[in-house]
Coordinates of C-alpha atoms in Angstrom, one line a residue:
M5 CA -5.4 2.8 26.3
S6 CA -4.9 1.0 23.0
G7 CA -1.7 1.5 21.1
Y8 CA -1.1 3.2 17.8
F9 CA -0.9 -0.2 16.0
D10 CA -3.8 -1.9 17.8
D11 CA -6.5 -0.4 15.6
I12 CA -5.9 -2.9 12.8
Q13 CA -5.7 -6.7 13.4
F14 CA -4.8 -9.2 10.6
I15 CA -7.1 -12.3 10.5
A16 CA -5.8 -14.5 7.8
G17 CA -3.6 -14.6 4.7
E18 CA -3.0 -17.2 2.0
E19 CA -1.6 -17.8 -1.5
I20 CA -3.7 -20.2 -3.6
P21 CA -2.1 -20.9 -7.0
N22 CA -5.2 -22.4 -8.6
C23 CA -8.2 -20.9 -6.8
R24 CA -11.6 -22.1 -8.2
V25 CA -14.0 -21.1 -5.4
H26 CA -17.3 -19.4 -6.1
V27 CA -18.3 -16.7 -3.7
D28 CA -21.8 -15.1 -3.2
R29 CA -21.9 -13.4 0.1
S30 CA -21.0 -10.4 2.3
F31 CA -18.2 -10.4 4.9
P32 CA -19.6 -8.8 8.1
G33 CA -16.9 -7.0 10.1
I34 CA -14.1 -8.1 7.7
Y35 CA -12.0 -6.2 5.2
S36 CA -9.7 -7.7 2.6
F37 CA -6.9 -6.9 0.1
E38 CA -6.7 -9.5 -2.6
L39 CA -4.4 -10.0 -5.7
I40 CA -5.1 -11.8 -8.9
L41 CA -1.6 -12.7 -10.0
D42 CA -2.6 -14.9 -12.9
G43 CA -5.8 -16.0 -14.6
R44 CA -9.3 -14.5 -14.8
M45 CA -12.3 -14.2 -12.6
Y46 CA -15.9 -12.8 -12.9
F47 CA -16.7 -10.2 -10.4
A48 CA -19.9 -8.4 -9.3
V49 CA -20.9 -6.2 -6.3
D50 CA -24.3 -5.7 -4.7
G51 CA -26.4 -7.7 -7.1
Q52 CA -25.0 -6.2 -10.3
K53 CA -26.4 -8.2 -13.2
E54 CA -23.5 -7.6 -15.5
E55 CA -20.3 -9.3 -14.2
K56 CA -16.9 -7.7 -14.8
I57 CA -14.1 -9.9 -16.0
L58 CA -11.0 -9.2 -13.9
T59 CA -7.8 -10.2 -15.6
A60 CA -4.4 -10.4 -13.9
P61 CA -2.7 -8.5 -12.5
T62 CA -5.6 -6.9 -10.6
V63 CA -6.2 -6.1 -6.9
H64 CA -9.7 -6.2 -5.4
W65 CA -11.0 -5.8 -1.9
H66 CA -13.9 -6.4 0.4
H67 CA -15.9 -3.9 2.5
P68 CA -18.3 -5.4 5.1
S69 CA -21.2 -3.2 3.9
H70 CA -21.2 -4.8 0.4
H71 CA -22.2 -8.1 -1.1
Y72 CA -19.7 -9.8 -3.5
R73 CA -20.2 -12.5 -6.2
Y74 CA -17.1 -13.9 -8.0
G75 CA -15.5 -17.0 -9.2
P76 CA -13.4 -18.5 -12.0
V77 CA -14.1 -17.8 -15.7
D78 CA -12.4 -21.1 -16.5
E79 CA -13.4 -23.9 -14.1
K80 CA -10.4 -25.9 -15.0
R81 CA -7.7 -23.2 -14.7
G82 CA -9.0 -20.9 -11.9
W83 CA -6.8 -18.0 -10.9
H84 CA -3.6 -17.4 -8.8
H85 CA -5.0 -15.8 -5.7
L86 CA -3.3 -14.0 -2.8
Y87 CA -5.3 -12.4 0.0
L88 CA -5.1 -10.7 3.4
T89 CA -8.1 -10.2 5.7
F90 CA -8.2 -7.8 8.6
H91 CA -10.5 -5.7 10.8
G92 CA -10.4 -2.6 12.9
P93 CA -10.8 1.2 12.4
R94 CA -7.4 1.5 10.6
G95 CA -8.5 -1.3 8.2
R96 CA -11.7 0.6 7.4
R97 CA -9.8 3.8 6.7
I98 CA -7.4 2.0 4.4
V99 CA -10.2 0.4 2.4
E100 CA -12.4 3.5 2.3
N101 CA -9.9 6.3 2.0
A102 CA -6.9 4.7 0.1
L103 CA -8.5 2.0 -2.0
M104 CA -12.1 2.9 -2.7
R105 CA -11.5 6.7 -2.6
E106 CA -14.1 8.9 -4.4
E107 CA -14.8 6.3 -7.1
K108 CA -16.1 3.8 -4.6
R109 CA -14.7 1.0 -6.8
H110 CA -13.9 -2.5 -5.6
F111 CA -11.0 -3.5 -7.9
Q112 CA -8.1 -1.9 -9.7
T113 CA -5.7 -2.9 -12.4
L114 CA -2.2 -3.2 -11.1
T115 CA 0.9 -1.7 -12.8
N116 CA 3.7 -2.2 -10.2
V117 CA 3.2 -5.9 -9.6
M118 CA 6.5 -6.9 -8.0
E119 CA 6.5 -4.3 -5.3
V120 CA 2.9 -5.2 -4.2
L121 CA 3.5 -9.0 -4.6
E122 CA 6.6 -8.9 -2.4
G123 CA 4.8 -7.0 0.4
I124 CA 1.7 -9.3 0.3
R125 CA 3.9 -12.5 0.5
W126 CA 5.8 -11.1 3.5
L127 CA 2.5 -10.3 5.2
I128 CA 1.1 -13.8 4.5
A129 CA 4.2 -15.4 5.9
W130 CA 4.1 -13.2 9.0
I131 CA 0.3 -13.9 9.6
N132 CA 0.8 -17.6 9.4
H133 CA 4.0 -17.5 11.5
G134 CA 2.3 -15.8 14.4
D135 CA 5.3 -13.6 15.5
L136 CA 3.2 -11.1 17.4
H137 CA 5.9 -8.7 18.5
R138 CA 6.4 -7.8 14.8
H139 CA 2.8 -6.6 14.5
P140 CA 4.0 -2.9 14.2
E141 CA 6.3 -3.8 11.4
A142 CA 3.5 -5.7 9.7
V143 CA 1.2 -2.6 9.9
A144 CA 4.0 -0.4 8.4
R145 CA 4.6 -2.9 5.6
F146 CA 0.9 -3.1 4.8
E147 CA 0.5 0.6 4.6
L148 CA 3.6 0.7 2.3
V149 CA 1.9 -2.0 0.1
V150 CA -1.2 0.1 -0.2
A151 CA 0.9 3.2 -0.9
Q152 CA 2.7 1.4 -3.7
F153 CA -0.5 0.1 -5.1
T154 CA -2.2 3.5 -5.2
T155 CA 0.7 4.9 -7.2
G156 CA -0.4 2.5 -10.0
S157 CA -3.9 3.7 -10.5
E158 CA -5.7 2.5 -13.7
Q159 CA -6.8 6.0 -14.5
R160 CA -3.2 7.1 -15.1
L161 CA -2.4 4.4 -17.6
Q162 CA -3.3 6.5 -20.6
H163 CA -0.8 9.2 -19.8
R164 CA 1.6 9.5 -22.7
H165 CA 4.6 9.9 -20.4
E166 CA 3.5 6.8 -18.4
L167 CA 6.7 4.8 -18.8
E168 CA 9.0 7.7 -17.8
L169 CA 6.8 8.6 -14.8
R170 CA 6.6 5.0 -13.6
E171 CA 10.4 5.0 -13.7
V172 CA 10.5 8.2 -11.6
I173 CA 8.1 6.6 -9.1
R174 CA 10.1 3.3 -9.0
T175 CA 13.3 5.2 -8.3
I176 CA 11.7 7.3 -5.5
H177 CA 10.5 4.2 -3.7
E178 CA 13.7 2.3 -4.2
S179 CA 15.9 5.2 -3.1
P180 CA 13.7 7.4 -0.9
L181 CA 16.6 9.1 0.8
L182 CA 18.0 10.6 -2.4
T183 CA 17.5 14.4 -2.8
P184 CA 14.5 15.1 -5.0
D185 CA 15.7 16.4 -8.3
A186 CA 12.8 17.5 -10.6
Q187 CA 15.2 19.3 -12.9
S188 CA 17.2 16.2 -13.8
W189 CA 14.1 14.1 -14.4
A190 CA 12.6 16.9 -16.5
A191 CA 15.8 17.0 -18.6
S192 CA 15.7 13.2 -19.1
M193 CA 12.2 13.5 -20.5
N194 CA 12.9 16.6 -22.6
L195 CA 10.5 18.7 -20.5
S196 CA 10.8 21.9 -18.7
P197 CA 10.9 21.5 -14.9
S198 CA 7.5 23.3 -14.5
H199 CA 5.9 21.0 -17.1
F200 CA 7.4 17.9 -15.5
R201 CA 6.0 19.0 -12.1
K202 CA 2.6 19.5 -13.7
I203 CA 2.4 16.1 -15.3
F204 CA 3.8 14.4 -12.2
R205 CA 1.0 15.9 -10.2
E206 CA -1.6 14.8 -12.8
Y207 CA -0.2 11.3 -12.7
T208 CA 0.2 10.8 -8.9
G209 CA -2.4 13.3 -7.5
M210 CA 0.3 15.2 -5.5
P211 CA 3.2 17.6 -6.1
F212 CA 6.6 16.0 -6.8
H213 CA 8.3 17.3 -3.7
T214 CA 5.4 16.2 -1.5
Y215 CA 5.4 12.7 -3.0
C216 CA 9.2 12.4 -2.4
L217 CA 8.8 13.6 1.2
R218 CA 6.0 11.2 1.9
A219 CA 8.1 8.3 0.5
R220 CA 11.1 9.4 2.6
M221 CA 9.1 9.6 5.9
R222 CA 7.4 6.3 5.3
H223 CA 10.8 4.8 4.7
C224 CA 12.0 6.3 8.0
A225 CA 8.9 4.8 9.8
Q226 CA 9.9 1.4 8.4
L227 CA 13.4 1.9 9.7
L228 CA 12.0 2.6 13.2
A229 CA 9.7 -0.5 12.8
R230 CA 12.7 -2.7 11.9
H231 CA 15.2 -1.1 14.3
P232 CA 13.3 0.5 17.2
G233 CA 16.5 1.0 19.1
Y234 CA 17.7 3.7 16.7
R235 CA 17.9 7.1 18.1
I236 CA 15.8 9.8 16.5
Y237 CA 18.8 11.9 15.5
E238 CA 20.3 8.9 13.8
I239 CA 17.2 8.4 11.7
A240 CA 17.1 12.2 11.0
E241 CA 20.7 12.1 9.8
M242 CA 20.1 9.0 7.6
A243 CA 17.2 11.0 6.0
G244 CA 19.5 13.9 5.3
Y245 CA 18.3 16.2 8.1
Q246 CA 20.9 17.8 10.4
D247 CA 18.1 19.4 12.5
P248 CA 16.1 16.7 14.4
A249 CA 13.3 19.2 15.1
Q250 CA 12.7 19.8 11.4
F251 CA 12.8 16.0 10.8
S252 CA 10.3 15.4 13.6
K253 CA 7.9 18.1 12.2
L254 CA 7.9 16.4 8.8
F255 CA 7.6 12.9 10.3
R256 CA 4.5 14.0 12.3
H257 CA 3.0 15.6 9.2
Y258 CA 3.3 12.5 7.0
I259 CA 3.0 9.7 9.6
G260 CA 0.6 11.3 12.0
L261 CA 2.8 10.9 15.1
S262 CA 6.1 12.4 16.2
P263 CA 9.0 9.9 15.7
R264 CA 9.5 9.7 19.5
T265 CA 5.8 8.8 20.0
Y266 CA 5.9 6.4 17.1
Q267 CA 9.0 4.7 18.6
H268 CA 7.4 4.5 22.0
H269 CA 4.4 2.6 20.5
L270 CA 6.8 0.3 18.7
L271 CA 8.7 -0.5 21.8
R272 CA 5.5 -0.9 23.9
N273 CA 4.0 -3.3 21.3
R274 CA 7.3 -5.3 21.0
D275 CA 7.5 -5.7 24.8
H276 CA 3.8 -6.7 25.0
G277 CA 4.3 -9.3 22.2
S278 CA 7.3 -10.9 23.8
G279 CA 5.8 -11.0 27.3

């Protein structure tokens, strides 16, 4: 039986400071997550006659059922390119459900560059290092990169409270174990708590409390990935839960597995990778 982390496999990853390649092809069986850190590139999908000009910072991705055509706008300068390629059912779900979503787009302007950049660089280093027993941690980190990226959707950039809301989101991700406090954030923005919750939901697509819980549980999953020897009650206490059963219920809801099962898969993959 395949393990929880076995349904996505990373193929390659690289950072190219001055990429000037021209691409006109599909990528059968392969998905990708790619960052334009600097520069510009033209971009078209499935024979589109009108090319889009993608300007840094932008993320784009490949899906094997589509044909892509792109390259540098300036042949001399190129663009600063970072990419990850991967395959497997989880990879497909990440691209289709988290990235393309209902708009079926293939690129997105990036607002939280440093968080995404740090995660991609870690993954590129890991892919090229070949430390297989850290595969579960790599999967957890990649899912966090995608989660951080999707909090910076281009469609939210026009919100008049954008700067304040981005600060709220940054704080949630940097300190996910803090107790959610919508009232304090509302006061700092001169809003009523109910109005703050309303605009936060408009901006992120989910209620404030739900967003905070998801960030907290993903942080706990990362703790288990980094320290699989931790006991469940220790993780629960670190997350502020005195009742491990309540913690386990929330963990299962947001991660998809109970913390004990998640930990079991981590240990099994670690043993397999070191064997």
